[in-house]
Amino acid sequence: MVDKDYFVEREVLDELRLNEVAQEGKWITKPPVRERVKNFFRCSVPRLKRIVGSWVPILGWLPQYSLRENAFGDLFSGLSVASLHLPQGMAYAPLAALPAVYGLYTSFFPVLIYTIFCTSRHISIGTFSVVSMMVGSVTVRLAPDQNFLVNGTNGTTVNSAARDSARVQIACSLALLTGIFQILLGIVRFGFVVTYLSQPLIRAYTTASACQVASSQLKYLFGVSIARYSGPLSLIYTVVDVCRMLPKTRVVELVVVLIALAVLIGTKSINNHFKDKMIVPIPIELILVILATVITHYAGLIDKYGVTVVGAIPSGFRAPVIPDASYFPSIAGDAFSLAIVSYTINIALAKTFALKHGYKVDNNQEMIAVGLSNGIGSFFFCFNVSSSLARSLVQDSTGCKTQVTGVVSSIVMMIVILKIGSLFQELPVAVLAAIVLVNLTLLFMQFTDVYTLWKTNKIDMVVWLVTFACTILLNLDIGLAAAVGFSLFVYIIRSQL
């Protein structure tokens, strides 16, 4: 017996009745094009508020901010994230072939800008190893050491001041162009593009990028001086050079790195094991940076053993400067690659935390937010940014409720830049290398994808392996283009079959 409640009585209309219903106005028909255009350009206060709120999300949630419910969590989380911004900013700036102080700038300005325009509440924007490495490949390619050789009393040396100045200009121009691409893509609603970048491709690319980053830190691990390569096979050239220089290893710097690695790995293991019982993870990176600086100063490691240190860190901010647009033609391809990669990483983390906490993020607004962070930050000597998994996990686990956390961490970084940053000029570079290597652990764990894909989807495994090989052999920019091309080819073949 069928329950009669499942049936819905509908009116059956013939042609005559159709005309009658249309004349009675019971059907809603589209207005003429002229009327729709007029409505599109018509302005009213509610519509204006809605448009401004969609473009500047902070205006929507900040007036409703509850101090009682959110203030303590955001304050505590902001302080915790700032303890990571400081060491990671200083550590990732050399990956971009820039002095450490520019990593501090990049941990301040873009964070504030992202807070204003983002829709995610829990991710931490700023320096990121893979993106910094991609920037470094561009700055080294366009401003290699060979272009700044000078003859002096001690032979031919590199004019480091002129080289660093040129690389900063290139990095700022790259950040501006990347930001322009991201803003334009967000305006034309191009956020859907990430759905066509498969997870195997993204994870393989970030894994290979982690290998590229690790190879760049080998010279600091052994305390040797080698050239920095860019372009195809740069990783192989770097590893060969390091192996050739192993007899000249500086034992003191090797010991410093090994001690730093042991401390970092041991403490992070404790943090992971007792994460449910600890109110906040031990900020071991910040503690290590402080201790290493103090020990280096009072033990005289620079004078006695010639330990390489960060060097001068000027206090205060520099006046904003318009980036040099003359570099745009030579960096357009790199800027577009960075625009896609940084946005992909950002939206993946944003959606992960949004799903966990039960809210939605806007793909296109996130692209615009990251684009504005890159674009506006470039005027203040910042290089490209993206979200960081390590910082985002800390931000989430320490009670973050809103992006006020970013404001708090920015205030801390402002104090560091104005007053405290110069105290870290005797920090050994080897310690920063150890911080970089340990933070790559999560990316290296993605090697297990090969085994998983072998069991589940062998075609995706092939995409993973091809992407990894292209990125390792052809460098980050060309490797990404080749990987995307191969992925599209596989997609076409799949659809045809």
Short mmCIF file of C-alpha atoms in Angstrom, two decimals:
data_model
loop_
_atom_site.label_atom_id
_atom_site.label_comp_id
_atom_site.label_asym_id
_atom_site.label_seq_id
_atom_site.Cartn_x
_atom_site.Cartn_y
_atom_site.Cartn_z
CA MET A 1 0.00 0.00 0.00
CA VAL A 2 1.50 3.32 -1.03
CA ASP A 3 1.10 6.21 1.36
CA LYS A 4 -0.89 8.99 -0.31
CA ASP A 5 1.31 11.59 1.42
CA TYR A 6 4.03 10.81 -1.09
CA PHE A 7 1.95 12.31 -3.93
CA VAL A 8 1.78 16.02 -4.71
CA GLU A 9 -1.21 17.29 -6.65
CA ARG A 10 -0.08 19.46 -9.58
CA GLU A 11 -2.11 21.41 -12.12
CA VAL A 12 -1.89 20.05 -15.67
CA LEU A 13 -1.67 23.00 -18.05
CA ASP A 14 -2.60 23.04 -21.71
CA GLU A 15 -1.55 25.77 -24.12
CA LEU A 16 -4.55 28.00 -23.33
CA ARG A 17 -3.99 27.70 -19.60
CA LEU A 18 -0.27 28.44 -20.06
CA ASN A 19 -1.13 31.78 -21.62
CA GLU A 20 -3.61 32.56 -18.84
CA VAL A 21 -1.05 31.82 -16.10
CA ALA A 22 1.56 33.95 -17.83
CA GLN A 23 -0.90 36.86 -18.11
CA GLU A 24 -1.86 36.56 -14.45
CA GLY A 25 1.82 37.03 -13.54
CA LYS A 26 2.10 33.75 -11.67
CA TRP A 27 5.35 32.92 -13.38
CA ILE A 28 8.47 34.93 -12.79
CA THR A 29 10.17 35.80 -16.04
CA LYS A 30 13.60 37.38 -16.50
CA PRO A 31 13.50 41.16 -16.89
CA PRO A 32 14.83 42.66 -20.12
CA VAL A 33 18.59 43.09 -20.52
CA ARG A 34 18.25 46.86 -20.23
CA GLU A 35 16.50 46.50 -16.87
CA ARG A 36 19.10 44.04 -15.59
CA VAL A 37 21.95 46.37 -16.56
CA LYS A 38 20.15 49.24 -14.81
CA ASN A 39 19.72 47.13 -11.66
CA PHE A 40 23.38 46.12 -11.75
CA PHE A 41 24.54 49.74 -11.63
CA ARG A 42 21.83 50.96 -9.24
CA CYS A 43 23.30 51.89 -5.85
CA SER A 44 21.60 51.63 -2.48
CA VAL A 45 22.89 51.65 1.08
CA PRO A 46 22.16 47.95 1.77
CA ARG A 47 23.70 46.92 -1.55
CA LEU A 48 26.76 49.08 -0.89
CA LYS A 49 27.20 47.53 2.56
CA ARG A 50 26.86 44.05 1.08
CA ILE A 51 29.46 44.73 -1.63
CA VAL A 52 31.96 46.35 0.76
CA GLY A 53 31.46 43.52 3.24
CA SER A 54 32.19 40.90 0.59
CA TRP A 55 35.41 42.65 -0.49
CA VAL A 56 36.56 43.58 3.04
CA PRO A 57 35.35 40.71 5.25
CA ILE A 58 36.80 42.19 8.45
CA LEU A 59 34.04 44.83 8.37
CA GLY A 60 31.53 42.02 8.72
CA TRP A 61 32.92 40.14 11.70
CA LEU A 62 34.97 42.69 13.67
CA PRO A 63 31.96 44.80 14.86
CA GLN A 64 30.46 41.59 16.25
CA TYR A 65 33.71 40.50 17.94
CA SER A 66 33.12 39.17 21.45
CA LEU A 67 35.93 40.06 23.85
CA ARG A 68 34.69 37.65 26.50
CA GLU A 69 34.58 34.62 24.18
CA ASN A 70 37.48 35.29 21.83
CA ALA A 71 40.02 37.73 23.29
CA PHE A 72 42.02 35.34 25.48
CA GLY A 73 42.29 32.62 22.83
CA ASP A 74 43.31 35.08 20.10
CA LEU A 75 45.85 36.81 22.35
CA PHE A 76 47.44 33.57 23.50
CA SER A 77 47.46 32.15 19.96
CA GLY A 78 48.95 35.36 18.54
CA LEU A 79 51.84 35.26 20.99
CA SER A 80 52.45 31.59 20.20
CA VAL A 81 52.46 32.16 16.43
CA ALA A 82 54.77 35.16 16.79
CA SER A 83 57.29 32.87 18.50
CA LEU A 84 57.40 30.94 15.21
CA HIS A 85 57.31 33.95 12.88
CA LEU A 86 60.59 35.28 14.26
CA PRO A 87 62.86 32.25 13.72
CA GLN A 88 61.10 31.11 10.53
CA GLY A 89 61.20 34.59 9.01
CA MET A 90 64.94 34.79 9.61
CA ALA A 91 65.46 31.21 8.39
CA TYR A 92 63.40 31.43 5.18
CA ALA A 93 64.79 34.77 3.97
CA PRO A 94 68.13 33.13 2.97
CA LEU A 95 66.11 30.62 0.93
CA ALA A 96 65.00 33.61 -1.13
CA ALA A 97 68.67 34.70 -1.30
CA LEU A 98 67.88 37.76 0.83
CA PRO A 99 69.20 39.08 4.17
CA ALA A 100 67.35 37.88 7.27
CA VAL A 101 65.72 41.25 8.05
CA TYR A 102 63.49 40.95 4.96
CA GLY A 103 62.03 37.79 6.44
CA LEU A 104 61.00 39.85 9.47
CA TYR A 105 59.33 42.44 7.22
CA THR A 106 57.51 39.63 5.42
CA SER A 107 56.24 38.31 8.76
CA PHE A 108 54.66 41.69 9.56
CA PHE A 109 53.06 43.59 6.66
CA PRO A 110 51.40 40.73 4.72
CA VAL A 111 49.94 39.29 7.94
CA LEU A 112 48.09 42.54 8.68
CA ILE A 113 46.83 42.86 5.12
CA TYR A 114 45.61 39.26 5.02
CA THR A 115 43.72 39.76 8.29
CA ILE A 116 41.66 42.54 6.69
CA PHE A 117 40.72 40.75 3.47
CA CYS A 118 40.65 37.01 4.26
CA THR A 119 37.70 34.72 4.98
CA SER A 120 39.70 32.05 6.83
CA ARG A 121 39.97 32.32 10.61
CA HIS A 122 42.72 29.86 11.41
CA ILE A 123 45.58 29.84 8.89
CA SER A 124 48.82 31.74 9.38
CA ILE A 125 50.13 33.68 6.40
CA GLY A 126 53.79 34.63 6.07
CA THR A 127 57.07 33.09 4.99
CA PHE A 128 56.99 29.51 3.71
CA SER A 129 59.92 27.32 2.69
CA VAL A 130 58.68 26.19 -0.74
CA VAL A 131 57.58 29.67 -1.83
CA SER A 132 60.80 31.22 -0.50
CA MET A 133 62.82 28.70 -2.49
CA MET A 134 60.88 29.58 -5.66
CA VAL A 135 61.67 33.26 -5.06
CA GLY A 136 65.33 32.40 -4.49
CA SER A 137 65.57 30.58 -7.82
CA VAL A 138 64.47 33.81 -9.54
CA THR A 139 66.68 36.21 -7.61
CA VAL A 140 69.76 34.04 -8.11
CA ARG A 141 69.04 33.59 -11.80
CA LEU A 142 68.66 37.31 -12.49
CA ALA A 143 71.33 38.52 -10.04
CA PRO A 144 74.03 35.82 -9.80
CA ASP A 145 77.21 36.35 -7.81
CA GLN A 146 79.24 36.55 -11.04
CA ASN A 147 77.59 39.90 -11.85
CA PHE A 148 78.98 41.52 -8.70
CA LEU A 149 82.63 40.46 -8.66
CA VAL A 150 85.13 43.15 -7.72
CA ASN A 151 88.93 43.12 -7.59
CA GLY A 152 90.43 43.97 -4.21
CA THR A 153 93.59 43.54 -2.22
CA ASN A 154 92.54 40.01 -1.22
CA GLY A 155 91.68 39.00 -4.77
CA THR A 156 88.34 38.83 -6.48
CA THR A 157 85.39 39.10 -4.11
CA VAL A 158 81.63 39.58 -4.35
CA ASN A 159 80.16 42.99 -3.65
CA SER A 160 77.50 41.62 -1.31
CA ALA A 161 75.85 44.99 -0.67
CA ALA A 162 75.18 45.63 -4.38
CA ARG A 163 74.12 42.01 -4.93
CA ASP A 164 71.66 42.03 -2.03
CA SER A 165 70.21 45.35 -3.14
CA ALA A 166 69.58 43.99 -6.65
CA ARG A 167 68.04 40.78 -5.32
CA VAL A 168 65.72 42.73 -3.02
CA GLN A 169 64.47 44.76 -5.99
CA ILE A 170 63.85 41.57 -7.97
CA ALA A 171 62.04 39.90 -5.07
CA CYS A 172 59.79 42.93 -4.51
CA SER A 173 58.97 43.15 -8.23
CA LEU A 174 58.18 39.42 -8.23
CA ALA A 175 55.86 39.81 -5.22
CA LEU A 176 54.05 42.74 -6.87
CA LEU A 177 53.50 40.93 -10.17
CA THR A 178 52.38 37.79 -8.33
CA GLY A 179 49.91 39.87 -6.37
CA ILE A 180 48.57 41.49 -9.55
CA PHE A 181 48.01 38.06 -11.12
CA GLN A 182 46.22 36.78 -8.02
CA ILE A 183 43.98 39.84 -7.69
CA LEU A 184 42.98 39.68 -11.36
CA LEU A 185 42.32 35.94 -11.14
CA GLY A 186 40.21 36.47 -8.04
CA ILE A 187 38.18 39.25 -9.66
CA VAL A 188 37.36 37.07 -12.69
CA ARG A 189 36.31 34.26 -10.30
CA PHE A 190 39.22 31.99 -11.22
CA GLY A 191 39.35 30.31 -7.81
CA PHE A 192 37.85 27.14 -9.27
CA VAL A 193 41.18 26.37 -10.98
CA VAL A 194 42.45 24.52 -7.91
CA THR A 195 39.92 21.78 -8.56
CA TYR A 196 41.92 20.87 -11.69
CA LEU A 197 45.22 20.57 -9.82
CA SER A 198 45.11 17.02 -8.52
CA GLN A 199 46.25 16.15 -5.02
CA PRO A 200 49.01 13.82 -6.30
CA LEU A 201 50.43 16.69 -8.37
CA ILE A 202 50.34 19.19 -5.50
CA ARG A 203 51.79 16.80 -2.93
CA ALA A 204 54.52 15.57 -5.30
CA TYR A 205 55.45 19.14 -6.18
CA THR A 206 55.74 20.23 -2.55
CA THR A 207 57.75 17.08 -1.73
CA ALA A 208 60.21 17.76 -4.55
CA SER A 209 60.36 21.41 -3.48
CA ALA A 210 61.28 20.25 0.02
CA CYS A 211 64.18 18.28 -1.50
CA GLN A 212 65.28 21.43 -3.34
CA VAL A 213 65.12 23.39 -0.09
CA ALA A 214 67.06 20.72 1.80
CA SER A 215 69.81 20.67 -0.84
CA SER A 216 70.23 24.44 -0.48
CA GLN A 217 70.88 23.98 3.26
CA LEU A 218 73.65 21.40 2.87
CA LYS A 219 76.36 24.05 2.61
CA TYR A 220 75.33 25.42 6.02
CA LEU A 221 75.20 21.91 7.45
CA PHE A 222 78.88 21.31 6.63
CA GLY A 223 80.02 24.93 6.78
CA VAL A 224 81.34 24.97 3.20
CA SER A 225 81.12 27.71 0.62
CA ILE A 226 79.69 26.78 -2.78
CA ALA A 227 77.97 28.60 -5.61
CA ARG A 228 74.18 28.82 -5.67
CA TYR A 229 72.74 27.29 -8.83
CA SER A 230 69.47 27.90 -10.63
CA GLY A 231 67.81 26.27 -13.61
CA PRO A 232 67.66 22.60 -14.68
CA LEU A 233 69.76 20.10 -12.70
CA SER A 234 70.59 22.75 -10.06
CA LEU A 235 69.92 20.25 -7.25
CA ILE A 236 72.39 17.76 -8.74
CA TYR A 237 75.05 20.45 -9.21
CA THR A 238 74.57 21.57 -5.61
CA VAL A 239 74.90 18.06 -4.16
CA VAL A 240 78.00 17.36 -6.29
CA ASP A 241 79.63 20.59 -5.12
CA VAL A 242 78.89 19.83 -1.47
CA CYS A 243 80.35 16.32 -1.79
CA ARG A 244 83.46 17.79 -3.44
CA MET A 245 83.89 20.25 -0.55
CA LEU A 246 83.38 17.72 2.26
CA PRO A 247 87.13 17.58 3.12
CA LYS A 248 86.86 21.29 4.01
CA THR A 249 83.98 20.78 6.45
CA ARG A 250 83.99 23.17 9.41
CA VAL A 251 83.65 20.84 12.38
CA VAL A 252 82.34 23.52 14.74
CA GLU A 253 79.44 24.44 12.44
CA LEU A 254 78.64 20.77 11.86
CA VAL A 255 78.49 20.25 15.62
CA VAL A 256 76.23 23.30 16.01
CA VAL A 257 73.84 21.95 13.38
CA LEU A 258 73.76 18.46 14.88
CA ILE A 259 73.06 19.81 18.38
CA ALA A 260 70.34 22.10 17.02
CA LEU A 261 68.76 19.23 15.08
CA ALA A 262 68.79 16.99 18.15
CA VAL A 263 67.19 19.67 20.32
CA LEU A 264 64.53 20.53 17.73
CA ILE A 265 63.60 16.94 16.88
CA GLY A 266 63.54 15.87 20.53
CA THR A 267 61.42 18.79 21.70
CA LYS A 268 58.98 18.55 18.77
CA SER A 269 58.55 14.85 19.55
CA ILE A 270 57.69 15.79 23.15
CA ASN A 271 55.23 18.40 21.86
CA ASN A 272 53.52 15.82 19.64
CA HIS A 273 53.44 13.14 22.33
CA PHE A 274 51.96 15.39 25.03
CA LYS A 275 49.95 17.75 22.82
CA ASP A 276 46.70 16.81 24.57
CA LYS A 277 48.13 17.59 28.01
CA MET A 278 50.11 20.76 27.18
CA ILE A 279 48.37 24.14 27.14
CA VAL A 280 50.81 25.40 24.51
CA PRO A 281 53.64 23.64 22.64
CA ILE A 282 57.14 24.44 23.79
CA PRO A 283 58.34 27.31 21.51
CA ILE A 284 61.61 25.52 20.95
CA GLU A 285 62.55 27.41 17.78
CA LEU A 286 62.43 30.76 19.57
CA ILE A 287 64.23 29.35 22.61
CA LEU A 288 66.93 27.83 20.39
CA VAL A 289 67.46 31.11 18.51
CA ILE A 290 67.89 33.03 21.76
CA LEU A 291 70.21 30.44 23.35
CA ALA A 292 72.34 30.08 20.21
CA THR A 293 72.79 33.84 19.95
CA VAL A 294 73.78 34.17 23.62
CA ILE A 295 76.20 31.22 23.51
CA THR A 296 77.82 32.44 20.29
CA HIS A 297 78.36 35.90 21.77
CA TYR A 298 79.78 34.86 25.16
CA ALA A 299 81.72 31.83 23.92
CA GLY A 300 83.41 33.90 21.21
CA LEU A 301 82.60 31.37 18.48
CA ILE A 302 82.95 34.03 15.77
CA ASP A 303 86.48 35.10 16.67
CA LYS A 304 87.78 31.68 17.73
CA TYR A 305 86.26 29.43 15.07
CA GLY A 306 84.94 31.78 12.39
CA VAL A 307 81.34 30.62 12.74
CA THR A 308 79.13 32.21 10.06
CA VAL A 309 76.39 34.37 11.57
CA VAL A 310 73.34 36.26 10.30
CA GLY A 311 75.13 39.62 10.34
CA ALA A 312 73.75 43.12 10.72
CA ILE A 313 69.99 43.43 11.20
CA PRO A 314 68.98 47.10 10.96
CA SER A 315 66.36 48.31 13.40
CA GLY A 316 63.18 50.02 12.24
CA PHE A 317 61.29 50.05 8.97
CA ARG A 318 62.37 51.35 5.59
CA ALA A 319 60.32 53.92 3.71
CA PRO A 320 58.07 52.25 1.11
CA VAL A 321 59.35 52.14 -2.47
CA ILE A 322 57.57 51.30 -5.72
CA PRO A 323 59.02 48.02 -7.09
CA ASP A 324 60.86 48.15 -10.41
CA ALA A 325 58.43 47.18 -13.17
CA SER A 326 61.26 46.75 -15.69
CA TYR A 327 61.75 43.20 -14.33
CA PHE A 328 58.18 42.17 -15.21
CA PRO A 329 58.90 40.70 -18.68
CA SER A 330 61.65 38.43 -17.35
CA ILE A 331 59.71 37.21 -14.29
CA ALA A 332 56.16 36.91 -15.68
CA GLY A 333 56.26 33.10 -15.90
CA ASP A 334 57.74 32.76 -12.41
CA ALA A 335 55.15 35.16 -10.98
CA PHE A 336 52.27 33.18 -12.48
CA SER A 337 53.70 29.90 -11.11
CA LEU A 338 54.05 31.48 -7.67
CA ALA A 339 50.52 32.86 -7.89
CA ILE A 340 49.06 29.40 -8.47
CA VAL A 341 51.32 27.52 -6.03
CA SER A 342 50.95 29.93 -3.11
CA TYR A 343 47.19 30.16 -3.60
CA THR A 344 46.82 26.38 -3.86
CA ILE A 345 48.69 25.84 -0.60
CA ASN A 346 46.69 28.61 1.03
CA ILE A 347 43.22 27.43 -0.02
CA ALA A 348 43.99 23.80 0.82
CA LEU A 349 44.83 24.72 4.42
CA ALA A 350 41.97 27.24 4.65
CA LYS A 351 39.39 24.63 3.60
CA THR A 352 40.86 22.04 5.96
CA PHE A 353 40.45 24.27 9.03
CA ALA A 354 37.09 25.63 7.83
CA LEU A 355 35.74 22.07 7.59
CA LYS A 356 37.08 21.30 11.05
CA HIS A 357 35.43 24.33 12.67
CA GLY A 358 32.25 24.45 10.60
CA TYR A 359 32.43 27.58 8.48
CA LYS A 360 33.01 28.38 4.81
CA VAL A 361 35.79 30.17 2.98
CA ASP A 362 35.44 32.02 -0.32
CA ASN A 363 37.87 30.68 -2.92
CA ASN A 364 38.03 33.89 -4.93
CA GLN A 365 38.22 36.20 -1.91
CA GLU A 366 41.09 34.12 -0.54
CA MET A 367 42.94 34.57 -3.83
CA ILE A 368 42.37 38.33 -3.65
CA ALA A 369 43.50 38.40 0.00
CA VAL A 370 46.75 36.60 -0.78
CA GLY A 371 47.23 38.81 -3.85
CA LEU A 372 46.83 41.98 -1.79
CA SER A 373 49.23 40.59 0.82
CA ASN A 374 51.84 40.03 -1.88
CA GLY A 375 51.14 43.21 -3.82
CA ILE A 376 50.95 45.72 -0.97
CA GLY A 377 53.72 43.97 0.93
CA SER A 378 56.07 44.38 -2.04
CA PHE A 379 56.07 48.17 -1.48
CA PHE A 380 57.46 47.53 2.02
CA PHE A 381 60.31 45.18 0.96
CA CYS A 382 58.44 41.92 1.48
CA PHE A 383 58.84 38.85 -0.72
CA ASN A 384 56.15 36.30 -1.63
CA VAL A 385 54.04 34.76 1.11
CA SER A 386 51.81 31.78 1.62
CA SER A 387 50.25 29.97 4.56
CA SER A 388 52.36 27.63 6.68
CA LEU A 389 51.09 24.30 7.93
CA ALA A 390 53.31 24.33 11.03
CA ARG A 391 52.25 27.83 12.11
CA SER A 392 48.59 27.18 11.23
CA LEU A 393 48.55 24.04 13.39
CA VAL A 394 50.01 26.00 16.31
CA GLN A 395 47.54 28.83 15.70
CA ASP A 396 44.62 26.41 15.78
CA SER A 397 45.79 24.33 18.74
CA THR A 398 46.45 27.35 21.01
CA GLY A 399 42.87 28.61 20.97
CA CYS A 400 42.59 30.85 17.92
CA LYS A 401 39.05 32.07 17.29
CA THR A 402 39.50 34.79 14.65
CA GLN A 403 42.19 36.53 12.63
CA VAL A 404 42.74 38.95 15.50
CA THR A 405 45.49 36.41 16.16
CA GLY A 406 47.28 37.85 13.14
CA VAL A 407 47.03 41.37 14.57
CA VAL A 408 48.57 40.22 17.85
CA SER A 409 51.46 38.41 16.12
CA SER A 410 52.05 41.48 13.92
CA ILE A 411 52.32 43.72 16.98
CA VAL A 412 54.94 41.37 18.43
CA MET A 413 56.85 41.36 15.12
CA MET A 414 56.70 45.17 15.01
CA ILE A 415 58.36 45.31 18.42
CA VAL A 416 61.00 42.85 17.22
CA ILE A 417 61.74 44.91 14.09
CA LEU A 418 61.89 48.21 15.96
CA LYS A 419 63.83 47.18 19.06
CA ILE A 420 64.86 43.53 19.37
CA GLY A 421 65.87 42.33 15.90
CA SER A 422 69.38 43.78 16.02
CA LEU A 423 70.16 41.57 19.04
CA PHE A 424 70.11 38.47 16.80
CA GLN A 425 72.93 39.53 14.47
CA GLU A 426 75.28 36.97 16.09
CA LEU A 427 72.89 34.08 15.49
CA PRO A 428 74.72 31.24 13.66
CA VAL A 429 73.37 30.54 10.18
CA ALA A 430 73.76 26.83 10.96
CA VAL A 431 70.95 27.10 13.54
CA LEU A 432 68.63 28.61 10.94
CA ALA A 433 69.51 25.76 8.58
CA ALA A 434 68.54 23.26 11.27
CA ILE A 435 65.18 25.04 11.75
CA VAL A 436 64.52 24.85 8.00
CA LEU A 437 65.40 21.16 7.79
CA VAL A 438 63.22 20.15 10.73
CA ASN A 439 60.24 22.11 9.39
CA LEU A 440 60.49 20.12 6.16
CA THR A 441 59.67 16.89 8.02
CA LEU A 442 55.93 17.02 7.24
CA LEU A 443 56.67 17.47 3.53
CA PHE A 444 59.14 14.59 3.48
CA MET A 445 56.49 12.33 5.03
CA GLN A 446 54.56 12.69 1.76
CA PHE A 447 56.93 10.14 0.19
CA THR A 448 54.56 7.54 1.65
CA ASP A 449 52.04 8.68 -0.99
CA VAL A 450 53.85 6.49 -3.53
CA TYR A 451 53.04 3.31 -1.60
CA THR A 452 49.46 4.42 -0.96
CA LEU A 453 48.83 5.29 -4.60
CA TRP A 454 50.39 2.02 -5.73
CA LYS A 455 47.69 0.23 -3.75
CA THR A 456 44.80 2.50 -4.76
CA ASN A 457 45.40 4.24 -8.11
CA LYS A 458 48.45 3.53 -10.25
CA ILE A 459 47.69 6.33 -12.72
CA ASP A 460 47.80 8.87 -9.90
CA MET A 461 51.04 7.26 -8.77
CA VAL A 462 52.52 7.88 -12.24
CA VAL A 463 51.42 11.52 -12.04
CA TRP A 464 53.09 11.77 -8.62
CA LEU A 465 56.37 10.27 -9.84
CA VAL A 466 56.49 12.34 -13.05
CA THR A 467 55.76 15.54 -11.12
CA PHE A 468 58.46 14.73 -8.58
CA ALA A 469 61.04 13.87 -11.26
CA CYS A 470 60.27 17.00 -13.33
CA THR A 471 60.55 19.27 -10.31
CA ILE A 472 63.79 17.68 -9.12
CA LEU A 473 65.48 17.72 -12.53
CA LEU A 474 64.03 20.84 -14.18
CA ASN A 475 63.82 23.13 -11.13
CA LEU A 476 60.70 24.57 -9.56
CA ASP A 477 59.29 26.76 -12.34
CA ILE A 478 59.88 24.59 -15.41
CA GLY A 479 59.11 21.47 -13.40
CA LEU A 480 55.69 22.80 -12.41
CA ALA A 481 54.81 23.64 -16.03
CA ALA A 482 55.89 20.18 -17.20
CA ALA A 483 53.97 18.49 -14.39
CA VAL A 484 50.76 20.41 -15.13
CA GLY A 485 51.10 19.60 -18.82
CA PHE A 486 51.51 15.89 -18.08
CA SER A 487 48.59 15.94 -15.64
CA LEU A 488 46.32 17.53 -18.27
CA PHE A 489 47.48 14.92 -20.80
CA VAL A 490 46.55 12.14 -18.38
CA TYR A 491 43.17 13.81 -17.73
CA ILE A 492 42.44 13.95 -21.48
CA ILE A 493 43.41 10.30 -21.95
CA ARG A 494 41.20 9.28 -19.01
CA SER A 495 38.21 11.21 -20.37
CA GLN A 496 38.65 9.65 -23.83
CA LEU A 497 38.83 6.14 -22.42
#
